[in-house]
Amino acid sequence: MMSRRVVGVIVRSGRKQTNNFLMYGMSEPTVYHALVVIFLEFFAWGLLTTPMITVLNETFPDHTFLMNGLIVGIKGFLSFLSAPLIGALSDLWGRKFFLLLTVFFTCCPIPLMRL
């Protein structure tokens, strides 16, 4: 069984301590990274809402907004369940990779709806 000290050394091996910041990548983290990611997330979700409501209206004409509410609720619940896992993994492997991954999979349905 590995001791906590050994696990701590393994987990902290990729971190660099500079200017009281723990750095994981080549550059210092900035607010601009988060702003770009948040903008892309909401922009993609906004672009998906209108075609999704149209498809839901064709499929469920009497319960369009109920189904939309269920979809948004399930999305929120799955985000609640997966956020701790993604947060823990991003602590190990860096945040930029996971930010790019989540933005990619959020924006991915936009061109796929065209097909």
PDB file of C-alpha atoms in Angstrom:
ATOM      1  CA  MET A   1       0.000   0.000   0.000  1.00  0.00           C
ATOM      2  CA  MET A   2       1.390   3.390  -0.973  1.00  0.00           C
ATOM      3  CA  SER A   3       1.717   6.024   1.655  1.00  0.00           C
ATOM      4  CA  ARG A   4       0.152   9.470   1.322  1.00  0.00           C
ATOM      5  CA  ARG A   5       3.563  11.052   0.988  1.00  0.00           C
ATOM      6  CA  VAL A   6       4.457   8.950  -2.062  1.00  0.00           C
ATOM      7  CA  VAL A   7       1.075   9.649  -3.669  1.00  0.00           C
ATOM      8  CA  GLY A   8       1.542  13.359  -2.976  1.00  0.00           C
ATOM      9  CA  VAL A   9       4.935  13.361  -4.683  1.00  0.00           C
ATOM     10  CA  ILE A  10       3.507  11.567  -7.730  1.00  0.00           C
ATOM     11  CA  VAL A  11       0.506  13.860  -8.032  1.00  0.00           C
ATOM     12  CA  ARG A  12       2.513  17.073  -7.557  1.00  0.00           C
ATOM     13  CA  SER A  13       5.332  16.081  -9.925  1.00  0.00           C
ATOM     14  CA  GLY A  14       3.983  18.094 -12.889  1.00  0.00           C
ATOM     15  CA  ARG A  15       3.401  21.318 -10.975  1.00  0.00           C
ATOM     16  CA  LYS A  16       5.756  24.278 -10.913  1.00  0.00           C
ATOM     17  CA  GLN A  17       5.682  26.827  -8.111  1.00  0.00           C
ATOM     18  CA  THR A  18       6.286  30.389  -9.345  1.00  0.00           C
ATOM     19  CA  ASN A  19       5.077  33.692  -7.918  1.00  0.00           C
ATOM     20  CA  ASN A  20       2.745  31.923  -5.476  1.00  0.00           C
ATOM     21  CA  PHE A  21       0.861  30.302  -8.390  1.00  0.00           C
ATOM     22  CA  LEU A  22       0.757  26.613  -9.180  1.00  0.00           C
ATOM     23  CA  MET A  23       1.326  26.437 -12.907  1.00  0.00           C
ATOM     24  CA  TYR A  24       0.445  23.447 -15.052  1.00  0.00           C
ATOM     25  CA  GLY A  25       1.221  24.702 -18.551  1.00  0.00           C
ATOM     26  CA  MET A  26       3.569  26.965 -20.389  1.00  0.00           C
ATOM     27  CA  SER A  27       1.824  30.260 -19.613  1.00  0.00           C
ATOM     28  CA  GLU A  28       0.156  31.840 -16.624  1.00  0.00           C
ATOM     29  CA  PRO A  29      -3.592  31.312 -16.363  1.00  0.00           C
ATOM     30  CA  THR A  30      -5.617  34.384 -17.268  1.00  0.00           C
ATOM     31  CA  VAL A  31      -9.231  35.417 -17.101  1.00  0.00           C
ATOM     32  CA  TYR A  32      -9.302  35.586 -20.908  1.00  0.00           C
ATOM     33  CA  HIS A  33      -9.099  31.795 -21.179  1.00  0.00           C
ATOM     34  CA  ALA A  34     -12.215  31.451 -19.047  1.00  0.00           C
ATOM     35  CA  LEU A  35     -14.061  34.235 -20.900  1.00  0.00           C
ATOM     36  CA  VAL A  36     -13.446  32.610 -24.282  1.00  0.00           C
ATOM     37  CA  VAL A  37     -14.602  29.231 -23.014  1.00  0.00           C
ATOM     38  CA  ILE A  38     -17.729  30.643 -21.352  1.00  0.00           C
ATOM     39  CA  PHE A  39     -18.591  32.628 -24.484  1.00  0.00           C
ATOM     40  CA  LEU A  40     -18.204  29.570 -26.716  1.00  0.00           C
ATOM     41  CA  GLU A  41     -20.275  27.388 -24.367  1.00  0.00           C
ATOM     42  CA  PHE A  42     -23.215  29.807 -24.252  1.00  0.00           C
ATOM     43  CA  PHE A  43     -22.920  30.680 -27.955  1.00  0.00           C
ATOM     44  CA  ALA A  44     -23.050  27.007 -28.936  1.00  0.00           C
ATOM     45  CA  TRP A  45     -25.954  26.312 -26.598  1.00  0.00           C
ATOM     46  CA  GLY A  46     -27.825  29.319 -28.011  1.00  0.00           C
ATOM     47  CA  LEU A  47     -27.252  28.140 -31.583  1.00  0.00           C
ATOM     48  CA  LEU A  48     -28.593  24.694 -30.692  1.00  0.00           C
ATOM     49  CA  THR A  49     -31.730  25.900 -28.914  1.00  0.00           C
ATOM     50  CA  THR A  50     -33.726  27.115 -31.926  1.00  0.00           C
ATOM     51  CA  PRO A  51     -33.282  24.030 -34.146  1.00  0.00           C
ATOM     52  CA  MET A  52     -33.822  21.782 -31.134  1.00  0.00           C
ATOM     53  CA  ILE A  53     -37.132  23.485 -30.294  1.00  0.00           C
ATOM     54  CA  THR A  54     -38.186  23.112 -33.946  1.00  0.00           C
ATOM     55  CA  VAL A  55     -37.420  19.385 -33.935  1.00  0.00           C
ATOM     56  CA  LEU A  56     -39.134  18.944 -30.574  1.00  0.00           C
ATOM     57  CA  ASN A  57     -42.193  20.806 -31.899  1.00  0.00           C
ATOM     58  CA  GLU A  58     -42.395  18.426 -34.863  1.00  0.00           C
ATOM     59  CA  THR A  59     -41.884  15.353 -32.670  1.00  0.00           C
ATOM     60  CA  PHE A  60     -43.904  16.353 -29.586  1.00  0.00           C
ATOM     61  CA  PRO A  61     -46.351  19.068 -30.738  1.00  0.00           C
ATOM     62  CA  ASP A  62     -48.308  19.135 -27.474  1.00  0.00           C
ATOM     63  CA  HIS A  63     -45.350  18.896 -25.081  1.00  0.00           C
ATOM     64  CA  THR A  64     -42.544  20.841 -26.788  1.00  0.00           C
ATOM     65  CA  PHE A  65     -41.465  22.958 -23.851  1.00  0.00           C
ATOM     66  CA  LEU A  66     -41.901  20.110 -21.377  1.00  0.00           C
ATOM     67  CA  MET A  67     -39.474  17.995 -23.407  1.00  0.00           C
ATOM     68  CA  ASN A  68     -37.081  20.951 -23.713  1.00  0.00           C
ATOM     69  CA  GLY A  69     -37.230  21.358 -19.933  1.00  0.00           C
ATOM     70  CA  LEU A  70     -36.500  17.661 -19.455  1.00  0.00           C
ATOM     71  CA  ILE A  71     -33.504  17.872 -21.797  1.00  0.00           C
ATOM     72  CA  VAL A  72     -32.093  20.926 -20.013  1.00  0.00           C
ATOM     73  CA  GLY A  73     -32.759  19.292 -16.629  1.00  0.00           C
ATOM     74  CA  ILE A  74     -30.981  16.084 -17.625  1.00  0.00           C
ATOM     75  CA  LYS A  75     -28.069  18.136 -18.992  1.00  0.00           C
ATOM     76  CA  GLY A  76     -27.798  19.970 -15.671  1.00  0.00           C
ATOM     77  CA  PHE A  77     -27.991  16.748 -13.670  1.00  0.00           C
ATOM     78  CA  LEU A  78     -25.291  15.080 -15.773  1.00  0.00           C
ATOM     79  CA  SER A  79     -23.124  18.201 -15.453  1.00  0.00           C
ATOM     80  CA  PHE A  80     -23.589  18.039 -11.677  1.00  0.00           C
ATOM     81  CA  LEU A  81     -22.476  14.406 -11.642  1.00  0.00           C
ATOM     82  CA  SER A  82     -19.515  14.796 -13.998  1.00  0.00           C
ATOM     83  CA  ALA A  83     -18.105  18.120 -12.714  1.00  0.00           C
ATOM     84  CA  PRO A  84     -16.162  16.620  -9.759  1.00  0.00           C
ATOM     85  CA  LEU A  85     -14.596  13.980 -11.998  1.00  0.00           C
ATOM     86  CA  ILE A  86     -13.597  16.475 -14.681  1.00  0.00           C
ATOM     87  CA  GLY A  87     -12.318  18.849 -11.987  1.00  0.00           C
ATOM     88  CA  ALA A  88     -10.141  16.156 -10.438  1.00  0.00           C
ATOM     89  CA  LEU A  89      -8.772  15.093 -13.816  1.00  0.00           C
ATOM     90  CA  SER A  90      -8.063  18.688 -14.803  1.00  0.00           C
ATOM     91  CA  ASP A  91      -6.100  19.132 -11.579  1.00  0.00           C
ATOM     92  CA  LEU A  92      -3.873  16.289 -12.704  1.00  0.00           C
ATOM     93  CA  TRP A  93      -3.548  16.927 -16.442  1.00  0.00           C
ATOM     94  CA  GLY A  94      -4.151  20.666 -16.761  1.00  0.00           C
ATOM     95  CA  ARG A  95      -7.221  22.774 -17.316  1.00  0.00           C
ATOM     96  CA  LYS A  96      -6.669  23.932 -20.902  1.00  0.00           C
ATOM     97  CA  PHE A  97      -7.056  20.430 -22.322  1.00  0.00           C
ATOM     98  CA  PHE A  98     -10.365  19.882 -20.529  1.00  0.00           C
ATOM     99  CA  LEU A  99     -11.626  23.357 -21.423  1.00  0.00           C
ATOM    100  CA  LEU A 100     -10.904  22.661 -25.084  1.00  0.00           C
ATOM    101  CA  LEU A 101     -12.501  19.225 -24.800  1.00  0.00           C
ATOM    102  CA  THR A 102     -15.733  20.546 -23.288  1.00  0.00           C
ATOM    103  CA  VAL A 103     -15.941  23.407 -25.789  1.00  0.00           C
ATOM    104  CA  PHE A 104     -15.379  20.963 -28.662  1.00  0.00           C
ATOM    105  CA  PHE A 105     -18.144  18.624 -27.511  1.00  0.00           C
ATOM    106  CA  THR A 106     -20.491  21.538 -26.848  1.00  0.00           C
ATOM    107  CA  CYS A 107     -19.915  22.988 -30.329  1.00  0.00           C
ATOM    108  CA  CYS A 108     -19.814  19.589 -32.064  1.00  0.00           C
ATOM    109  CA  PRO A 109     -23.621  19.200 -32.524  1.00  0.00           C
ATOM    110  CA  ILE A 110     -23.856  22.448 -34.542  1.00  0.00           C
ATOM    111  CA  PRO A 111     -22.249  21.053 -37.719  1.00  0.00           C
ATOM    112  CA  LEU A 112     -23.692  17.594 -37.035  1.00  0.00           C
ATOM    113  CA  MET A 113     -27.253  18.956 -37.062  1.00  0.00           C
ATOM    114  CA  ARG A 114     -26.593  20.083 -40.619  1.00  0.00           C
ATOM    115  CA  LEU A 115     -25.988  16.467 -41.639  1.00  0.00           C
TER     116      LEU A 115
END
